[in-house]
Amino acid sequence: MRFAILLSVSTGLCLLFLPSACCLVVGADVAPPTFDITLRNSDDSARVTQDDASVVLSLQSPRGIGNATVRRRDSAWPQRMTVRLHLRGLEKFQLSNGSLTLHASVSSDGSIRSWQDGDEKKLFNAKSPYWMNIKRAEHKRTDQTQPSKTITVPIFELTVPPALVAQSPEELTISWIDFHRN
């Protein structure tokens, strides 16, 4: 089953839970994850989707700079979780479990750097348990002002390292800065 959890902060904190593209899978009972998500900016929004294999936290940030606190309601974090940022660039990204903070940056030439606790001398490589696989992709959507027009929006997808949530911290804090912030 696929589920979507939408969050909007434009008029306070509203949480809406919707089944989307529901289909019955015989023998499987997949409960959607439950999170409380707090966003710093009133125009930012978050959407959580889940299928049988993973959870995706999709963050929209018109200003290009923001912060989200994700508090789990379940006893543990999902085994596979991705953060999807709808940004044009990724000057700075931080993901913290309260005791450890991971940092990442994607330069304009596409090179990725990832390090721990603000010390850029502690760079990670793909063999590290705290490596965040980061990829830049594009998402096509309908232009809200011209419904007949499709626009391409860049996104960044970052995997949450299982080692970061292995001790089941109560919450994760996510911060981001776009090169091209408004």
PDB file of C-alpha atoms in Angstrom:
ATOM      1  CA  MET A   1       0.000   0.000   0.000  1.00  0.00           C
ATOM      2  CA  ARG A   2       1.085   3.554  -0.571  1.00  0.00           C
ATOM      3  CA  PHE A   3       0.310   6.303   1.918  1.00  0.00           C
ATOM      4  CA  ALA A   4       0.910  10.016   1.964  1.00  0.00           C
ATOM      5  CA  ILE A   5       1.143  12.313   4.930  1.00  0.00           C
ATOM      6  CA  LEU A   6       0.940  15.989   4.054  1.00  0.00           C
ATOM      7  CA  LEU A   7       1.976  18.830   6.288  1.00  0.00           C
ATOM      8  CA  SER A   8       1.434  22.532   5.831  1.00  0.00           C
ATOM      9  CA  VAL A   9       2.495  25.268   8.160  1.00  0.00           C
ATOM     10  CA  SER A  10       0.938  28.202   6.332  1.00  0.00           C
ATOM     11  CA  THR A  11      -1.861  28.513   8.899  1.00  0.00           C
ATOM     12  CA  GLY A  12      -0.300  26.698  11.807  1.00  0.00           C
ATOM     13  CA  LEU A  13       0.510  23.043  12.066  1.00  0.00           C
ATOM     14  CA  CYS A  14      -1.898  20.850  10.104  1.00  0.00           C
ATOM     15  CA  LEU A  15      -1.375  17.145   9.600  1.00  0.00           C
ATOM     16  CA  LEU A  16      -3.406  15.338   6.966  1.00  0.00           C
ATOM     17  CA  PHE A  17      -3.133  11.606   6.456  1.00  0.00           C
ATOM     18  CA  LEU A  18      -4.339  10.328   3.088  1.00  0.00           C
ATOM     19  CA  PRO A  19      -4.164   6.929   1.428  1.00  0.00           C
ATOM     20  CA  SER A  20      -2.930   7.420  -2.123  1.00  0.00           C
ATOM     21  CA  ALA A  21      -2.876   4.940  -4.983  1.00  0.00           C
ATOM     22  CA  CYS A  22      -4.204   2.291  -2.625  1.00  0.00           C
ATOM     23  CA  CYS A  23      -4.024  -1.262  -3.672  1.00  0.00           C
ATOM     24  CA  LEU A  24      -4.507  -4.333  -1.532  1.00  0.00           C
ATOM     25  CA  VAL A  25      -1.492  -6.567  -1.143  1.00  0.00           C
ATOM     26  CA  VAL A  26      -2.548 -10.035  -0.015  1.00  0.00           C
ATOM     27  CA  GLY A  27      -0.724 -11.194   3.095  1.00  0.00           C
ATOM     28  CA  ALA A  28       0.861  -7.800   3.784  1.00  0.00           C
ATOM     29  CA  ASP A  29      -0.249  -5.324   6.377  1.00  0.00           C
ATOM     30  CA  VAL A  30       1.916  -2.242   5.986  1.00  0.00           C
ATOM     31  CA  ALA A  31       1.093   0.489   8.473  1.00  0.00           C
ATOM     32  CA  PRO A  32       2.221   3.952   7.477  1.00  0.00           C
ATOM     33  CA  PRO A  33       4.894   5.584   9.621  1.00  0.00           C
ATOM     34  CA  THR A  34       3.732   8.342  11.884  1.00  0.00           C
ATOM     35  CA  PHE A  35       5.789  11.470  12.379  1.00  0.00           C
ATOM     36  CA  ASP A  36       5.316  14.901  13.867  1.00  0.00           C
ATOM     37  CA  ILE A  37       7.074  17.371  11.586  1.00  0.00           C
ATOM     38  CA  THR A  38       7.799  20.956  12.554  1.00  0.00           C
ATOM     39  CA  LEU A  39       9.042  23.359   9.878  1.00  0.00           C
ATOM     40  CA  ARG A  40      10.759  26.665  10.633  1.00  0.00           C
ATOM     41  CA  ASN A  41       9.302  28.668   7.729  1.00  0.00           C
ATOM     42  CA  SER A  42       5.580  29.103   7.218  1.00  0.00           C
ATOM     43  CA  ASP A  43       5.879  28.672   3.436  1.00  0.00           C
ATOM     44  CA  ASP A  44       7.839  25.390   3.661  1.00  0.00           C
ATOM     45  CA  SER A  45       5.942  22.108   3.358  1.00  0.00           C
ATOM     46  CA  ALA A  46       6.609  18.429   3.951  1.00  0.00           C
ATOM     47  CA  ARG A  47       5.131  15.257   2.520  1.00  0.00           C
ATOM     48  CA  VAL A  48       5.835  11.715   3.682  1.00  0.00           C
ATOM     49  CA  THR A  49       5.162   8.793   1.351  1.00  0.00           C
ATOM     50  CA  GLN A  50       5.648   5.111   1.971  1.00  0.00           C
ATOM     51  CA  ASP A  51       5.535   1.966  -0.056  1.00  0.00           C
ATOM     52  CA  ASP A  52       6.525  -1.548   0.959  1.00  0.00           C
ATOM     53  CA  ALA A  53      10.247  -0.813   0.671  1.00  0.00           C
ATOM     54  CA  SER A  54      10.928   2.718   1.888  1.00  0.00           C
ATOM     55  CA  VAL A  55       9.802   6.037   3.315  1.00  0.00           C
ATOM     56  CA  VAL A  56      10.442   9.334   1.520  1.00  0.00           C
ATOM     57  CA  LEU A  57      10.316  12.678   3.314  1.00  0.00           C
ATOM     58  CA  SER A  58       9.858  15.320   0.634  1.00  0.00           C
ATOM     59  CA  LEU A  59      10.580  18.916   1.662  1.00  0.00           C
ATOM     60  CA  GLN A  60       9.604  21.991  -0.360  1.00  0.00           C
ATOM     61  CA  SER A  61      11.332  25.250   0.545  1.00  0.00           C
ATOM     62  CA  PRO A  62      10.514  28.281  -1.620  1.00  0.00           C
ATOM     63  CA  ARG A  63      13.071  30.449   0.236  1.00  0.00           C
ATOM     64  CA  GLY A  64      15.794  27.815  -0.216  1.00  0.00           C
ATOM     65  CA  ILE A  65      16.832  27.912   3.423  1.00  0.00           C
ATOM     66  CA  GLY A  66      15.061  26.039   6.178  1.00  0.00           C
ATOM     67  CA  ASN A  67      14.893  23.580   9.012  1.00  0.00           C
ATOM     68  CA  ALA A  68      12.650  20.642   9.912  1.00  0.00           C
ATOM     69  CA  THR A  69      12.353  18.585  13.067  1.00  0.00           C
ATOM     70  CA  VAL A  70      10.978  15.090  12.486  1.00  0.00           C
ATOM     71  CA  ARG A  71       9.795  13.287  15.606  1.00  0.00           C
ATOM     72  CA  ARG A  72       8.877   9.622  15.287  1.00  0.00           C
ATOM     73  CA  ARG A  73       5.709   8.292  16.893  1.00  0.00           C
ATOM     74  CA  ASP A  74       6.549   4.666  16.175  1.00  0.00           C
ATOM     75  CA  SER A  75       8.954   2.648  18.331  1.00  0.00           C
ATOM     76  CA  ALA A  76      11.684   2.755  15.666  1.00  0.00           C
ATOM     77  CA  TRP A  77      12.643   4.606  12.503  1.00  0.00           C
ATOM     78  CA  PRO A  78      11.933   3.018   9.103  1.00  0.00           C
ATOM     79  CA  GLN A  79      14.739   0.764   7.878  1.00  0.00           C
ATOM     80  CA  ARG A  80      15.045   2.719   4.637  1.00  0.00           C
ATOM     81  CA  MET A  81      14.426   6.448   4.589  1.00  0.00           C
ATOM     82  CA  THR A  82      15.179   9.138   2.017  1.00  0.00           C
ATOM     83  CA  VAL A  83      15.051  12.929   2.336  1.00  0.00           C
ATOM     84  CA  ARG A  84      14.032  14.611  -0.916  1.00  0.00           C
ATOM     85  CA  LEU A  85      14.782  18.344  -1.088  1.00  0.00           C
ATOM     86  CA  HIS A  86      13.154  20.390  -3.829  1.00  0.00           C
ATOM     87  CA  LEU A  87      16.067  22.787  -4.303  1.00  0.00           C
ATOM     88  CA  ARG A  88      18.162  24.026  -7.223  1.00  0.00           C
ATOM     89  CA  GLY A  89      21.447  23.689  -5.349  1.00  0.00           C
ATOM     90  CA  LEU A  90      22.716  22.276  -2.079  1.00  0.00           C
ATOM     91  CA  GLU A  91      25.220  24.627  -0.477  1.00  0.00           C
ATOM     92  CA  LYS A  92      24.745  23.093   2.963  1.00  0.00           C
ATOM     93  CA  PHE A  93      22.811  20.157   4.422  1.00  0.00           C
ATOM     94  CA  GLN A  94      22.750  18.954   8.020  1.00  0.00           C
ATOM     95  CA  LEU A  95      21.108  15.873   9.504  1.00  0.00           C
ATOM     96  CA  SER A  96      21.311  15.352  13.254  1.00  0.00           C
ATOM     97  CA  ASN A  97      20.064  12.716  15.689  1.00  0.00           C
ATOM     98  CA  GLY A  98      20.861  14.921  18.700  1.00  0.00           C
ATOM     99  CA  SER A  99      24.256  13.427  19.466  1.00  0.00           C
ATOM    100  CA  LEU A 100      25.794  13.273  15.974  1.00  0.00           C
ATOM    101  CA  THR A 101      25.448  15.764  13.121  1.00  0.00           C
ATOM    102  CA  LEU A 102      26.166  14.825   9.515  1.00  0.00           C
ATOM    103  CA  HIS A 103      26.956  17.545   6.973  1.00  0.00           C
ATOM    104  CA  ALA A 104      26.944  17.496   3.203  1.00  0.00           C
ATOM    105  CA  SER A 105      27.432  19.869   0.316  1.00  0.00           C
ATOM    106  CA  VAL A 106      27.076  19.486  -3.432  1.00  0.00           C
ATOM    107  CA  SER A 107      29.151  21.947  -5.446  1.00  0.00           C
ATOM    108  CA  SER A 108      27.979  23.507  -8.676  1.00  0.00           C
ATOM    109  CA  ASP A 109      30.156  21.005 -10.598  1.00  0.00           C
ATOM    110  CA  GLY A 110      28.297  18.125  -8.894  1.00  0.00           C
ATOM    111  CA  SER A 111      31.041  16.973  -6.530  1.00  0.00           C
ATOM    112  CA  ILE A 112      29.749  15.793  -3.154  1.00  0.00           C
ATOM    113  CA  ARG A 113      31.384  16.281   0.212  1.00  0.00           C
ATOM    114  CA  SER A 114      30.103  14.724   3.446  1.00  0.00           C
ATOM    115  CA  TRP A 115      31.555  15.084   6.953  1.00  0.00           C
ATOM    116  CA  GLN A 116      30.756  14.792  10.653  1.00  0.00           C
ATOM    117  CA  ASP A 117      30.127  17.294  13.473  1.00  0.00           C
ATOM    118  CA  GLY A 118      31.286  20.375  11.576  1.00  0.00           C
ATOM    119  CA  ASP A 119      34.835  19.069  11.103  1.00  0.00           C
ATOM    120  CA  GLU A 120      35.503  19.061   7.367  1.00  0.00           C
ATOM    121  CA  LYS A 121      38.668  17.069   8.040  1.00  0.00           C
ATOM    122  CA  LYS A 122      36.441  14.093   8.938  1.00  0.00           C
ATOM    123  CA  LEU A 123      35.240  13.490   5.386  1.00  0.00           C
ATOM    124  CA  PHE A 124      33.181  10.365   4.755  1.00  0.00           C
ATOM    125  CA  ASN A 125      33.502   7.980   1.877  1.00  0.00           C
ATOM    126  CA  ALA A 126      31.010   5.406   0.602  1.00  0.00           C
ATOM    127  CA  LYS A 127      32.366   2.773   3.030  1.00  0.00           C
ATOM    128  CA  SER A 128      31.447   4.815   6.115  1.00  0.00           C
ATOM    129  CA  PRO A 129      28.313   3.765   8.055  1.00  0.00           C
ATOM    130  CA  TYR A 130      27.346   7.472   8.045  1.00  0.00           C
ATOM    131  CA  TRP A 131      27.660   7.947   4.282  1.00  0.00           C
ATOM    132  CA  MET A 132      24.609   9.699   2.831  1.00  0.00           C
ATOM    133  CA  ASN A 133      24.104   8.650  -0.746  1.00  0.00           C
ATOM    134  CA  ILE A 134      23.225  11.927  -2.470  1.00  0.00           C
ATOM    135  CA  LYS A 135      21.906  12.253  -5.974  1.00  0.00           C
ATOM    136  CA  ARG A 136      20.610  15.161  -7.979  1.00  0.00           C
ATOM    137  CA  ALA A 137      17.573  14.422 -10.086  1.00  0.00           C
ATOM    138  CA  GLU A 138      14.778  16.272 -11.819  1.00  0.00           C
ATOM    139  CA  HIS A 139      11.057  16.148 -11.236  1.00  0.00           C
ATOM    140  CA  LYS A 140       8.501  17.190 -13.832  1.00  0.00           C
ATOM    141  CA  ARG A 141       5.307  18.893 -12.684  1.00  0.00           C
ATOM    142  CA  THR A 142       2.507  20.976 -14.091  1.00  0.00           C
ATOM    143  CA  ASP A 143       3.010  24.737 -13.935  1.00  0.00           C
ATOM    144  CA  GLN A 144       0.357  26.120 -11.565  1.00  0.00           C
ATOM    145  CA  THR A 145       0.025  29.347 -13.569  1.00  0.00           C
ATOM    146  CA  GLN A 146      -0.148  27.573 -16.958  1.00  0.00           C
ATOM    147  CA  PRO A 147      -1.675  24.069 -16.546  1.00  0.00           C
ATOM    148  CA  SER A 148      -0.809  23.128 -20.141  1.00  0.00           C
ATOM    149  CA  LYS A 149       2.893  23.702 -19.414  1.00  0.00           C
ATOM    150  CA  THR A 150       5.218  21.218 -17.701  1.00  0.00           C
ATOM    151  CA  ILE A 151       8.205  22.502 -15.799  1.00  0.00           C
ATOM    152  CA  THR A 152      11.289  20.627 -14.629  1.00  0.00           C
ATOM    153  CA  VAL A 153      12.267  21.107 -11.007  1.00  0.00           C
ATOM    154  CA  PRO A 154      15.638  19.951  -9.653  1.00  0.00           C
ATOM    155  CA  ILE A 155      15.660  17.844  -6.496  1.00  0.00           C
ATOM    156  CA  PHE A 156      18.272  16.300  -4.228  1.00  0.00           C
ATOM    157  CA  GLU A 157      17.720  12.872  -2.700  1.00  0.00           C
ATOM    158  CA  LEU A 158      19.729  11.904   0.383  1.00  0.00           C
ATOM    159  CA  THR A 159      19.548   8.527   2.081  1.00  0.00           C
ATOM    160  CA  VAL A 160      19.381   8.596   5.870  1.00  0.00           C
ATOM    161  CA  PRO A 161      22.231   6.339   7.068  1.00  0.00           C
ATOM    162  CA  PRO A 162      20.781   3.427   9.104  1.00  0.00           C
ATOM    163  CA  ALA A 163      23.633   3.932  11.607  1.00  0.00           C
ATOM    164  CA  LEU A 164      22.281   7.423  12.403  1.00  0.00           C
ATOM    165  CA  VAL A 165      18.917   6.028  13.573  1.00  0.00           C
ATOM    166  CA  ALA A 166      20.104   2.643  14.900  1.00  0.00           C
ATOM    167  CA  GLN A 167      19.734   3.749  18.546  1.00  0.00           C
ATOM    168  CA  SER A 168      16.165   5.010  17.809  1.00  0.00           C
ATOM    169  CA  PRO A 169      16.592   8.699  18.640  1.00  0.00           C
ATOM    170  CA  GLU A 170      13.285  10.451  19.317  1.00  0.00           C
ATOM    171  CA  GLU A 171      13.822  12.994  16.562  1.00  0.00           C
ATOM    172  CA  LEU A 172      15.950  14.042  13.631  1.00  0.00           C
ATOM    173  CA  THR A 173      16.748  17.637  12.768  1.00  0.00           C
ATOM    174  CA  ILE A 174      17.257  18.557   9.123  1.00  0.00           C
ATOM    175  CA  SER A 175      18.670  21.893   7.891  1.00  0.00           C
ATOM    176  CA  TRP A 176      19.353  23.033   4.345  1.00  0.00           C
ATOM    177  CA  ILE A 177      20.640  25.990   2.362  1.00  0.00           C
ATOM    178  CA  ASP A 178      20.235  26.302  -1.414  1.00  0.00           C
ATOM    179  CA  PHE A 179      22.904  28.107  -3.461  1.00  0.00           C
ATOM    180  CA  HIS A 180      20.059  29.933  -5.219  1.00  0.00           C
ATOM    181  CA  ARG A 181      17.864  30.928  -2.255  1.00  0.00           C
ATOM    182  CA  ASN A 182      15.180  33.554  -2.728  1.00  0.00           C
TER     183      ASN A 182
END
